[in-house]
XYZ file of N, CA, C and O in Angstrom:
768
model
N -46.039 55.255 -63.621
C -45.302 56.266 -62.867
C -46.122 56.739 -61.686
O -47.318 56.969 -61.868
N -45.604 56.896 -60.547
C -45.956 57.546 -59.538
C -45.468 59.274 -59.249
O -44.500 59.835 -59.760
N -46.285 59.760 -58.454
C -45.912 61.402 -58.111
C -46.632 61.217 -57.282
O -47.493 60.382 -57.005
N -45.821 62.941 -56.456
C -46.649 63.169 -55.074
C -46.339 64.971 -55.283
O -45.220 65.410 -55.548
N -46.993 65.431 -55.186
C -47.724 66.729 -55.009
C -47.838 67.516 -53.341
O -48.457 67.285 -52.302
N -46.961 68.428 -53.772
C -46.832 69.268 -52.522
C -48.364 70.201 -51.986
O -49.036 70.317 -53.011
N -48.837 70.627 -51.231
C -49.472 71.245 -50.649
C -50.605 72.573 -51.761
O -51.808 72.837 -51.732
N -49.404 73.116 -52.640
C -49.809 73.731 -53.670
C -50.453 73.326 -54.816
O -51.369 73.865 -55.438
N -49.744 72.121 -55.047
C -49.835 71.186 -56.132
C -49.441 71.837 -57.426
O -49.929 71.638 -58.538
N -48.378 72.730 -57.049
C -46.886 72.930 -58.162
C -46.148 72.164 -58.109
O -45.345 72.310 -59.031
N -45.863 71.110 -57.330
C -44.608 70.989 -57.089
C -44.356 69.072 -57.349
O -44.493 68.365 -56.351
N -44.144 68.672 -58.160
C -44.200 67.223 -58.747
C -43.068 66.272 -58.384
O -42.018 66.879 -58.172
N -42.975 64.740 -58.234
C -41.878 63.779 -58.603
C -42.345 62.726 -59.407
O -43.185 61.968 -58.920
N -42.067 62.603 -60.209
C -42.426 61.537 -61.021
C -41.973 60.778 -60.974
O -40.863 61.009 -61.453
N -42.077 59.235 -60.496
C -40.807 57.965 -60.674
C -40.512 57.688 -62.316
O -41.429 57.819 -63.127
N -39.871 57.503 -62.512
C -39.279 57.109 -64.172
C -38.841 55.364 -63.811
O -38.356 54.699 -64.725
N -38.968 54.997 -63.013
C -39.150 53.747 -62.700
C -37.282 53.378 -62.554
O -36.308 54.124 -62.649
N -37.406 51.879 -62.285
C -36.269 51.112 -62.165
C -35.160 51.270 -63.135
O -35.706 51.432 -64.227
N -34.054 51.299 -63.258
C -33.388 51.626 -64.149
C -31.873 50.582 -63.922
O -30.982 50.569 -63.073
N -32.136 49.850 -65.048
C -30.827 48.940 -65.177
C -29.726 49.401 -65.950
O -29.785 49.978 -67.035
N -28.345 48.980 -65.050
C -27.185 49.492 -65.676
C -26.376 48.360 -66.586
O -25.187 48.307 -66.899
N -27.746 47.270 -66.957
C -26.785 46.263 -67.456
C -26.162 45.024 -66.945
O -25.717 43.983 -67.428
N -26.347 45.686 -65.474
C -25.244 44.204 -64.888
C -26.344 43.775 -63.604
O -25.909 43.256 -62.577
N -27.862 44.068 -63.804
C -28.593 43.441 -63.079
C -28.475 44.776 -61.870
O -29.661 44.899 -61.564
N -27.966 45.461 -61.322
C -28.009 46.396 -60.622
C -29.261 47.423 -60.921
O -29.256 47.681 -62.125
N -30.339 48.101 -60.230
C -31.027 49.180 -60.377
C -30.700 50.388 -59.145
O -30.071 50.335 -58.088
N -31.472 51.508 -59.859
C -31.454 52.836 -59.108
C -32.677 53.413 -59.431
O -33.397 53.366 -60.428
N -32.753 54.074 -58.146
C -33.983 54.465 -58.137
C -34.133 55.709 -58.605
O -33.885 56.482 -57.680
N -34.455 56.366 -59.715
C -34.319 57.681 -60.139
C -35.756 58.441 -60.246
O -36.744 57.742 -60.472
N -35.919 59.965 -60.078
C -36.703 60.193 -60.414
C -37.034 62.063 -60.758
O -36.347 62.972 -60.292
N -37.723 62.163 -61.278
C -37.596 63.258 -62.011
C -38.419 64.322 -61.480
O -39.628 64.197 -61.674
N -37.887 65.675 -60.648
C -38.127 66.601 -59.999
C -38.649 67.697 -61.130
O -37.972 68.165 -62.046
N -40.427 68.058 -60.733
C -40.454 68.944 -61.998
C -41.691 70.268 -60.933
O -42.591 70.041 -60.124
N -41.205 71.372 -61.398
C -42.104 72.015 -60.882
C -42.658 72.728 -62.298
O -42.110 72.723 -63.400
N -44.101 73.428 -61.844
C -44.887 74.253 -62.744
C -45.638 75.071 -61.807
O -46.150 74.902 -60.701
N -45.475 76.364 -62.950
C -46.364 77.643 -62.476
C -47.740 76.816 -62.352
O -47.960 75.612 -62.225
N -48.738 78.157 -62.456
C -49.910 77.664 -61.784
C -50.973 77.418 -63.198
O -52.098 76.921 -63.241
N -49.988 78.061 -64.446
C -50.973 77.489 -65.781
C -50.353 76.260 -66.293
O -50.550 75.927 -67.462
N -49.559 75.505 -65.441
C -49.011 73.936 -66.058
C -47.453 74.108 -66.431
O -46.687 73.218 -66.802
N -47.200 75.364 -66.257
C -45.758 75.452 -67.702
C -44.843 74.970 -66.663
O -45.174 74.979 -65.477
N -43.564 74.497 -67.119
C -42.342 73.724 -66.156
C -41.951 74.634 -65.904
O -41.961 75.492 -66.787
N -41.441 74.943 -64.707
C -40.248 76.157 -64.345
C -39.391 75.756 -64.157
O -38.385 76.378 -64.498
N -39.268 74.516 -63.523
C -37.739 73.357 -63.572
C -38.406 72.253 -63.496
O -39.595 71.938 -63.436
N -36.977 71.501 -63.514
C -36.633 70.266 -63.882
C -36.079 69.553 -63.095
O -36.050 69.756 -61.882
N -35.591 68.670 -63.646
C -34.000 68.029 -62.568
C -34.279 66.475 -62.512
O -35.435 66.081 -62.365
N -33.241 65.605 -62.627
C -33.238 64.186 -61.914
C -32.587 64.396 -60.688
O -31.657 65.141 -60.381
N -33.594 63.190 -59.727
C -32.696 62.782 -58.481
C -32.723 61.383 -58.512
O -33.775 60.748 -58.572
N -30.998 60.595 -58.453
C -31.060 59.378 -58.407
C -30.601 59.199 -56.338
O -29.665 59.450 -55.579
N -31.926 58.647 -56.294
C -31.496 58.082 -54.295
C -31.516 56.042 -54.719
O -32.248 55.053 -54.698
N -30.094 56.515 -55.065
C -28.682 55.322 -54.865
C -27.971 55.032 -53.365
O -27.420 55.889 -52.673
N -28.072 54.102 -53.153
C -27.998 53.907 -51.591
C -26.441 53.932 -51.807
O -25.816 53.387 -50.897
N -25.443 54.632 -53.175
C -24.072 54.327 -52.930
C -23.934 56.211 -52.142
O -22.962 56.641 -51.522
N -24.977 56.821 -52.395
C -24.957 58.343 -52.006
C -24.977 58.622 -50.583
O -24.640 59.692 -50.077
N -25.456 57.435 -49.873
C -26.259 57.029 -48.324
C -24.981 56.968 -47.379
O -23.841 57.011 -47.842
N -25.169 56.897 -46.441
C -24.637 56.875 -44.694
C -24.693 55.101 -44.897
O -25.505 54.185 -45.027
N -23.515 55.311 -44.836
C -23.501 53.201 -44.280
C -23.293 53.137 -42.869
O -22.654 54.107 -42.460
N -23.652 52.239 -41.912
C -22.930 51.166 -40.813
C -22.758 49.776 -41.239
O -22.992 49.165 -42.281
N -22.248 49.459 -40.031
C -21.684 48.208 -40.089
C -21.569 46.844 -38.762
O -21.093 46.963 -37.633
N -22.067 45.840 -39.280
C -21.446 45.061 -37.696
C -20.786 44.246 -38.279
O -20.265 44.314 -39.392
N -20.792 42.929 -37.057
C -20.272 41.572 -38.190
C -20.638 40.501 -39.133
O -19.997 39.584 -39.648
N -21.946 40.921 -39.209
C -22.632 39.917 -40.384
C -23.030 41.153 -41.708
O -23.083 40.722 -42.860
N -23.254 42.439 -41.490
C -23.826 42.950 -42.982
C -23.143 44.029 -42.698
O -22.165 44.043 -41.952
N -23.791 45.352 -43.487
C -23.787 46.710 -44.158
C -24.753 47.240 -44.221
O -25.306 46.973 -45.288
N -25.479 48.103 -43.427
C -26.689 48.490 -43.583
C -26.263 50.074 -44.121
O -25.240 50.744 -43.987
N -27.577 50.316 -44.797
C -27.512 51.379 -45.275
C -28.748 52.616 -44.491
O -29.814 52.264 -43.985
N -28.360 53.745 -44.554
C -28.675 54.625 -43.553
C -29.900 55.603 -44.247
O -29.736 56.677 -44.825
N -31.069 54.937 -44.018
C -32.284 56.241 -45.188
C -32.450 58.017 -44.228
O -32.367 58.407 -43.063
N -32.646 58.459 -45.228
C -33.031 59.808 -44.286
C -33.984 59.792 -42.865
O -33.820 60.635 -41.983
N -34.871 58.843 -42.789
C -36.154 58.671 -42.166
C -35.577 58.011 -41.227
O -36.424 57.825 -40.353
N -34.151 57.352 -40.804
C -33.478 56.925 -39.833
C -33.952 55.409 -39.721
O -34.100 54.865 -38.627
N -34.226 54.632 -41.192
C -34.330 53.143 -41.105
C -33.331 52.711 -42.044
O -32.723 53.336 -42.914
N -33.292 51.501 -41.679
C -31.917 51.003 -42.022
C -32.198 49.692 -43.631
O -33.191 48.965 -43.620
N -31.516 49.652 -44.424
C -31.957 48.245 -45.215
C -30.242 47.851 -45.127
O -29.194 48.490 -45.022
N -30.700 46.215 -45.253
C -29.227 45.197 -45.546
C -28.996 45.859 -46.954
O -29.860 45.952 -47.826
N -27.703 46.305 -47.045
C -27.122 46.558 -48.233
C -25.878 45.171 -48.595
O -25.845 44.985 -49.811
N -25.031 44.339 -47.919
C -24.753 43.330 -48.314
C -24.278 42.569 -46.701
O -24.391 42.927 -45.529
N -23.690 41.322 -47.417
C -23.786 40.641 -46.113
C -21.971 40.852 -46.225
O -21.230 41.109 -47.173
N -21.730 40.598 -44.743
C -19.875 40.611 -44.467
C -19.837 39.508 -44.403
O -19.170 39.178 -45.383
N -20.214 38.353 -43.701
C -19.927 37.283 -43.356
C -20.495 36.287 -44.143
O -21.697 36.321 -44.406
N -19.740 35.374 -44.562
C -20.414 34.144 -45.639
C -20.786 32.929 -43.941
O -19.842 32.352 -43.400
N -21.487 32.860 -43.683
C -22.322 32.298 -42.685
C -23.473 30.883 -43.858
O -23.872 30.972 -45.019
N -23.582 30.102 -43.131
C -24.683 29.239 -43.576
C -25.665 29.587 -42.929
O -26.689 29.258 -43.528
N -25.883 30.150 -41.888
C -27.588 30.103 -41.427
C -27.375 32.313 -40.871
O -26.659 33.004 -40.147
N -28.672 32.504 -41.936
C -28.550 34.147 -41.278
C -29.633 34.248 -40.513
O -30.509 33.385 -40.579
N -29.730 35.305 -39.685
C -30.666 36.105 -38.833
C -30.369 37.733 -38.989
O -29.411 38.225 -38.393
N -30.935 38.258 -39.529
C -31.182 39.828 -40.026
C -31.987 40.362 -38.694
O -33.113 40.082 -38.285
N -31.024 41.193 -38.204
C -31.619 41.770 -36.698
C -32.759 42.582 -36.836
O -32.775 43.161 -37.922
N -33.983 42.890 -35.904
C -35.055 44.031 -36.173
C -34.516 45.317 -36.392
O -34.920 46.029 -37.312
N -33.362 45.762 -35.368
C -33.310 46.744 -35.325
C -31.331 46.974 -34.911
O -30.751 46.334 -34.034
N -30.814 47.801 -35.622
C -29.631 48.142 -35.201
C -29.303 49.465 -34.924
O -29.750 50.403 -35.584
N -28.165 49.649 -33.507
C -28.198 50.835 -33.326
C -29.179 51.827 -32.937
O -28.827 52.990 -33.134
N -30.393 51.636 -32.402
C -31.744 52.185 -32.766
C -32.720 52.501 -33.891
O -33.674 53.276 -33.824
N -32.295 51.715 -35.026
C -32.942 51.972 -36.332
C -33.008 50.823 -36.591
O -32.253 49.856 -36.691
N -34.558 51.181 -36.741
C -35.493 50.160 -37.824
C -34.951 49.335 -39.196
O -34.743 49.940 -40.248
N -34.753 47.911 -39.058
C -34.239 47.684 -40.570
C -35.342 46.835 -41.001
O -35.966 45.976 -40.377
N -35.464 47.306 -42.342
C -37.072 47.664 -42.831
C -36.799 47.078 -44.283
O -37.714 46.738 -45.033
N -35.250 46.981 -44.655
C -35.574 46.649 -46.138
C -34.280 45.647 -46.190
O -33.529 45.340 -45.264
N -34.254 45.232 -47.566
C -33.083 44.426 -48.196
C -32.525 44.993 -49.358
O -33.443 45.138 -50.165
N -31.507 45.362 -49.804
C -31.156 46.451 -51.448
C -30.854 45.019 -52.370
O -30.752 43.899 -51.869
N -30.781 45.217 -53.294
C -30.826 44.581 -54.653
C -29.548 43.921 -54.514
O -28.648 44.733 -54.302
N -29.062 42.373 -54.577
C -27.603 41.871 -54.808
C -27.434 41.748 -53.188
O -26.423 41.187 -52.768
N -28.176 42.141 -52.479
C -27.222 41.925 -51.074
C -27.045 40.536 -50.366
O -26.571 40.413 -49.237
N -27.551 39.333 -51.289
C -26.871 38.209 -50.501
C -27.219 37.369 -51.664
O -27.747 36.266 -51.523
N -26.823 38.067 -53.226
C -27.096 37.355 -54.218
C -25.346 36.775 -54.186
O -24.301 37.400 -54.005
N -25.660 35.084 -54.489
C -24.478 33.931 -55.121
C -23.936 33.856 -53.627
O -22.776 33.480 -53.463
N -24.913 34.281 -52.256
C -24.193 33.504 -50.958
C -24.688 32.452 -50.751
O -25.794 32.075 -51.138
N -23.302 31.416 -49.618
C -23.979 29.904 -50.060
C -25.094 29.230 -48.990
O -25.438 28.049 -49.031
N -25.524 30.097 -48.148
C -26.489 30.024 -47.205
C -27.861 29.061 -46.921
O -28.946 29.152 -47.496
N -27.510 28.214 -45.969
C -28.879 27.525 -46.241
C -30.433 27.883 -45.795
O -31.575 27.479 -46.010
N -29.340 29.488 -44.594
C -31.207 29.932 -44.183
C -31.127 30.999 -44.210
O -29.979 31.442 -44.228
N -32.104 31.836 -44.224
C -32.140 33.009 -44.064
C -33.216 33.470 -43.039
O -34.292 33.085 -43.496
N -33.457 34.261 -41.606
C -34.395 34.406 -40.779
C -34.658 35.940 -40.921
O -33.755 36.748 -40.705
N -35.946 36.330 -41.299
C -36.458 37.680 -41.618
C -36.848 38.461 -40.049
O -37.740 37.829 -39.483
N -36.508 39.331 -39.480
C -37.434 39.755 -38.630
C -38.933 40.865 -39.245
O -39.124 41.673 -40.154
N -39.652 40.320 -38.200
C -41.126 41.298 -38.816
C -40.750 42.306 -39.184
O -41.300 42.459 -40.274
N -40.025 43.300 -38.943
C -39.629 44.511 -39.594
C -39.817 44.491 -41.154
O -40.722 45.205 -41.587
N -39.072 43.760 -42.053
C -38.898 44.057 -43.240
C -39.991 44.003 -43.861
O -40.820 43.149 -43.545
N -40.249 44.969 -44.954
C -41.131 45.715 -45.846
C -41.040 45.137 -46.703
O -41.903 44.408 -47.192
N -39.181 45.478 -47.359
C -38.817 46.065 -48.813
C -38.153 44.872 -48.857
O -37.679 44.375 -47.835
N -38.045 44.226 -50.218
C -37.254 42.890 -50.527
C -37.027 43.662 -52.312
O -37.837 43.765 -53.233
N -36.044 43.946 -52.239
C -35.357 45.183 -53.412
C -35.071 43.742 -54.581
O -34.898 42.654 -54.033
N -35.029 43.792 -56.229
C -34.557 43.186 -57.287
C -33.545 42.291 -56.906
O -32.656 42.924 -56.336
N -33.269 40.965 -56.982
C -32.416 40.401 -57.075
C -31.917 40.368 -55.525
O -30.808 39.834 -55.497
N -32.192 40.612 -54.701
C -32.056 40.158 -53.025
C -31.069 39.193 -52.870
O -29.959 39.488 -52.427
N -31.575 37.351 -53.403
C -30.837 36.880 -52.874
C -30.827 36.075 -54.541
O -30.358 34.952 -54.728
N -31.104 36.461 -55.025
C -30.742 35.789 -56.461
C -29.218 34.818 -56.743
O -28.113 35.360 -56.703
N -29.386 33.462 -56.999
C -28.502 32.609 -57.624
C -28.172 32.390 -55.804
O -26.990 32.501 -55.481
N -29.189 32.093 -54.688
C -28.565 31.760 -53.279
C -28.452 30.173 -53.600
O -29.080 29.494 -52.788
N -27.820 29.483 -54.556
C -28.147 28.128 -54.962
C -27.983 27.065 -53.631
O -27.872 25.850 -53.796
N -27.984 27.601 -52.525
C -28.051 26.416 -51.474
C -28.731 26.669 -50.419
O -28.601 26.061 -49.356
N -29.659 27.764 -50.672
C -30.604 28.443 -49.891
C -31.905 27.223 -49.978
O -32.264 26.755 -51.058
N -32.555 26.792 -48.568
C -33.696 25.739 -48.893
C -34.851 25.855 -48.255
O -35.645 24.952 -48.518
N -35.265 26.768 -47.404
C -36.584 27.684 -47.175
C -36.889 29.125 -47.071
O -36.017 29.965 -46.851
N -37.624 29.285 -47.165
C -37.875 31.001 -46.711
C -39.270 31.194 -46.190
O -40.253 30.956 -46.893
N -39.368 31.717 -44.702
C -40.469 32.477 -44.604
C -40.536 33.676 -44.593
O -39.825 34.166 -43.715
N -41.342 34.719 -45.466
C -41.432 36.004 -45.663
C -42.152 36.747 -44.679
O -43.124 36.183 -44.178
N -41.798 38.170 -44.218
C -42.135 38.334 -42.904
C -44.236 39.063 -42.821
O -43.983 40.264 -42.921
N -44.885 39.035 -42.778
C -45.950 38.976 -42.519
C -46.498 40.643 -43.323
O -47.321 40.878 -44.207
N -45.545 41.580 -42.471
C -45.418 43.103 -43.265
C -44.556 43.328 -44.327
O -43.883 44.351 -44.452
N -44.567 42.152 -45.288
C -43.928 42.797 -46.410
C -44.782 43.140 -47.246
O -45.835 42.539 -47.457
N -44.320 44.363 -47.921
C -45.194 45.322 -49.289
C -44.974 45.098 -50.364
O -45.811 44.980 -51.259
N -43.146 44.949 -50.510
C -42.968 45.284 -51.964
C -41.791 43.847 -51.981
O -41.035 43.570 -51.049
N -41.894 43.155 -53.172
C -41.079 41.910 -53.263
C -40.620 42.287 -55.180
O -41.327 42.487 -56.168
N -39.224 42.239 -54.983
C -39.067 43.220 -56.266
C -38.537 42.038 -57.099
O -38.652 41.028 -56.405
N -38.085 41.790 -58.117
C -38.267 41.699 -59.600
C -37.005 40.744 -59.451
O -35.873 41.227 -59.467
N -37.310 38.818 -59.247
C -36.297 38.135 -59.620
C -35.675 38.075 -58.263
O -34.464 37.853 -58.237
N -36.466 38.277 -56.845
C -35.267 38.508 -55.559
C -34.722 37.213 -55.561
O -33.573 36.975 -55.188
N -35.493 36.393 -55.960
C -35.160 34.677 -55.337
C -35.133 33.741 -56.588
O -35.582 32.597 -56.518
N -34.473 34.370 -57.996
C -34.482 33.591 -59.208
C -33.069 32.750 -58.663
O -32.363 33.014 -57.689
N -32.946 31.715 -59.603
C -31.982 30.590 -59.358
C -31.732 30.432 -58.086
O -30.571 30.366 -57.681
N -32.725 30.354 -57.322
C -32.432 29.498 -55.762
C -32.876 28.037 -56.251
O -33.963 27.554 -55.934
N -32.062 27.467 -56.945
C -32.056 26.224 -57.205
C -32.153 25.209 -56.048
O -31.759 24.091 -56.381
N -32.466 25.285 -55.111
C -32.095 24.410 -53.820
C -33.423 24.402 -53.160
O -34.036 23.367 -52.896
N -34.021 26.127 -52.795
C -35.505 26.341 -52.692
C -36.105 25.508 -52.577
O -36.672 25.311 -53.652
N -36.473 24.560 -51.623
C -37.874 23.630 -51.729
C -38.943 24.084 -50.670
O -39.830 23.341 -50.251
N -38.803 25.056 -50.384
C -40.079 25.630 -49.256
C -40.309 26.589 -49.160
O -39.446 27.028 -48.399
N -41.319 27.799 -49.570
C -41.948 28.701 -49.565
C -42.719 29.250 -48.847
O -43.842 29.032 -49.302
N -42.773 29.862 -47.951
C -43.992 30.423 -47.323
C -44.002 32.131 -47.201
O -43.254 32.756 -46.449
N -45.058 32.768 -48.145
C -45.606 33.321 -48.131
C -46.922 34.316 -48.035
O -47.737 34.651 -48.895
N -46.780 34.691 -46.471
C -48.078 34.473 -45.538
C -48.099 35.980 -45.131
O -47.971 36.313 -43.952
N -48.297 37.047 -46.331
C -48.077 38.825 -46.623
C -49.388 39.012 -46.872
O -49.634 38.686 -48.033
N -50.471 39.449 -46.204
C -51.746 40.241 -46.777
C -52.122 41.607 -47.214
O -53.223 42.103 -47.455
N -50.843 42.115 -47.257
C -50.580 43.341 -47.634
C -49.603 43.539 -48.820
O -49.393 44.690 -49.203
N -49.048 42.588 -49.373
C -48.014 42.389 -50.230
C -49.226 42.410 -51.884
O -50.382 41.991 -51.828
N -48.691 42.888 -52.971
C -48.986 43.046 -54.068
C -47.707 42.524 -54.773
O -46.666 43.166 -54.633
N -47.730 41.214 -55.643
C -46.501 41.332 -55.783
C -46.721 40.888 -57.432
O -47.307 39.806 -57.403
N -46.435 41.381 -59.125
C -46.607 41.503 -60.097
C -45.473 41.253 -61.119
O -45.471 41.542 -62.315
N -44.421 40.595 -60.315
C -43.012 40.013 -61.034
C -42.648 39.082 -61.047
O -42.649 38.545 -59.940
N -42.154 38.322 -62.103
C -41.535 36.876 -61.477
C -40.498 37.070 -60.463
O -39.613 37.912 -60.615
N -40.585 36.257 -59.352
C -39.573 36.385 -58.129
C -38.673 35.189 -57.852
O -37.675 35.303 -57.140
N -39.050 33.987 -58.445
C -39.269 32.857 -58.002
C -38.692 31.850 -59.237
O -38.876 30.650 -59.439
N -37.839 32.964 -60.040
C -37.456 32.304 -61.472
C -36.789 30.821 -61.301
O -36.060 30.728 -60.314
N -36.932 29.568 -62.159
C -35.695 28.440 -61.693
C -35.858 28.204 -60.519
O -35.005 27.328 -60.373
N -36.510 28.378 -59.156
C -36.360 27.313 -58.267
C -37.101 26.058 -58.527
O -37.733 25.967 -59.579
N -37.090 25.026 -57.628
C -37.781 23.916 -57.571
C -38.090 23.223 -56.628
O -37.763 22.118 -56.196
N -39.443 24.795 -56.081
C -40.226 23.696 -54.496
C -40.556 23.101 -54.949
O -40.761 22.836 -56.133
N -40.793 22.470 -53.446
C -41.651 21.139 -53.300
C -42.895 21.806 -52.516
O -43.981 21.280 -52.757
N -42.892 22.846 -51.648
C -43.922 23.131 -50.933
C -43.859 24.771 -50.576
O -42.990 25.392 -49.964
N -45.126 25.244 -51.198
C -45.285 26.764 -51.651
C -46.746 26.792 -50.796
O -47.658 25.966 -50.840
N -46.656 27.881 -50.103
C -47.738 28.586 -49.642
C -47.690 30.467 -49.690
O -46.862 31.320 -49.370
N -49.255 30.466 -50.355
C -49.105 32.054 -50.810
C -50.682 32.671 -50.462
O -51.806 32.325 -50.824
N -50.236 33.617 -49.691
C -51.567 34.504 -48.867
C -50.989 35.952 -49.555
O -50.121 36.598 -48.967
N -51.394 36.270 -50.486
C -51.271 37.843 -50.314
C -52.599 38.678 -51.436
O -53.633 38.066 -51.705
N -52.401 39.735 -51.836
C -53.237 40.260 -52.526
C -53.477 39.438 -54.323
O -54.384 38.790 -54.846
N -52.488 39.794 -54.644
C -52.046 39.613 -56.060
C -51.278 38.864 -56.536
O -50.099 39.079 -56.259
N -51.475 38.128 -57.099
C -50.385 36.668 -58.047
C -50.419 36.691 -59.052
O -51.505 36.507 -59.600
N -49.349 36.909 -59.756
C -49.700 36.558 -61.383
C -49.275 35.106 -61.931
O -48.832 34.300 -61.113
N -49.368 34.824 -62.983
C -49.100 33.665 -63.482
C -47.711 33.298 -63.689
O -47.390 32.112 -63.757
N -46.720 34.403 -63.811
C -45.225 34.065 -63.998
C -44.511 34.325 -62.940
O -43.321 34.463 -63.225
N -44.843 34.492 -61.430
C -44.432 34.976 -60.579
C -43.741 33.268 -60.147
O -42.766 33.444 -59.418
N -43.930 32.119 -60.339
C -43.348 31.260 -59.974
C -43.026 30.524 -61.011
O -43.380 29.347 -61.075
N -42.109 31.281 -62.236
C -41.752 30.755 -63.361
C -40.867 29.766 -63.010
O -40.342 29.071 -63.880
């Protein structure tokens, strides 16, 4: 669990982590707690920041979703396209992430990242079964849990993130042929 501590250091969030509803979908929930100054709770509270709560736009290839901080993540794609390009920036906002499912079972053979993106959210492009390279964009941090399982088609990898920590299998069922990986942390099931 993570927290962050206000100025006083009464004032707490605790992540309670990922939370599945069953159908492969997560939310990000987390638990708002304050305490007097001898530890005791004075409140409580969950906050789930569900991007279904969020400000959407729109063009003609996706759905971006609208964060408080005025950056944008692909929340799904509109257009079934074979070759994508995910713009840096729309509207004047930064798009910085990808949400969970947003171009999972499309039949796409490419996908083009701009440097912008960070966040590559659970299940991204999961079951893209005709998806056949990916390069990951240089500033990514967080690569979440299964983004690129059953990309059965997958034969090229490049992952070239020196800032990326990444501690999940991501990479479930594909079958490169040619994987390259620069980042902090690898575990052993990350290319199950």
């Amino acid at each position: 669990n993570e927290y962050w501590l206000d100025d006083s250091g009464n004032k707490k969030i605790f992540s309670t982590g990922e939370i599945a509803d069953g159908y492969d979908n997560f939310a990000d929930t987390y638990e708002y707690v304050e305490q007097d100054e001898n530890g005791k709770i004075i409140k409580n509270n969950y906050i789930e920041r569900c991007s279904i709560y969020l400000e959407t736009i729109s063009d003609e290839n996706f759905t971006y979703v609208i964060y408080p901080d005025n950056t944008l993540y692909v929340l799904k794609a509109n257009s079934h396209l074979l070759n994508y390009e995910i713009p840096e920036e729309m509207n004047g906002m930064k798009v910085v992430g990808i949400k969970n499912n947003a171009f999972s079972y499309e039949k796409c053979y490419d996908v083009v990242f701009p440097e912008s993106i960070e966040y590559i959210e659970p299940f991204a492009f999961s079951h893209c079964s005709s998806l056949k390279s990916i390069i990951l964009p240089k500033g990514l941090k967080f690569l979440g849990s299964q983004s690129f399982s059953d990309c059965t088609s997958l034969k090229n990898i490049t992952v070239d993130c020196p800032d990326l920590i990444c501690e999940t299998p991501v990479f479930n069922d594909c079958k490169a042929e040619n994987v390259f990986l620069n980042f902090k942390s690898i575990t052993s099931y990350m290319l199950s």
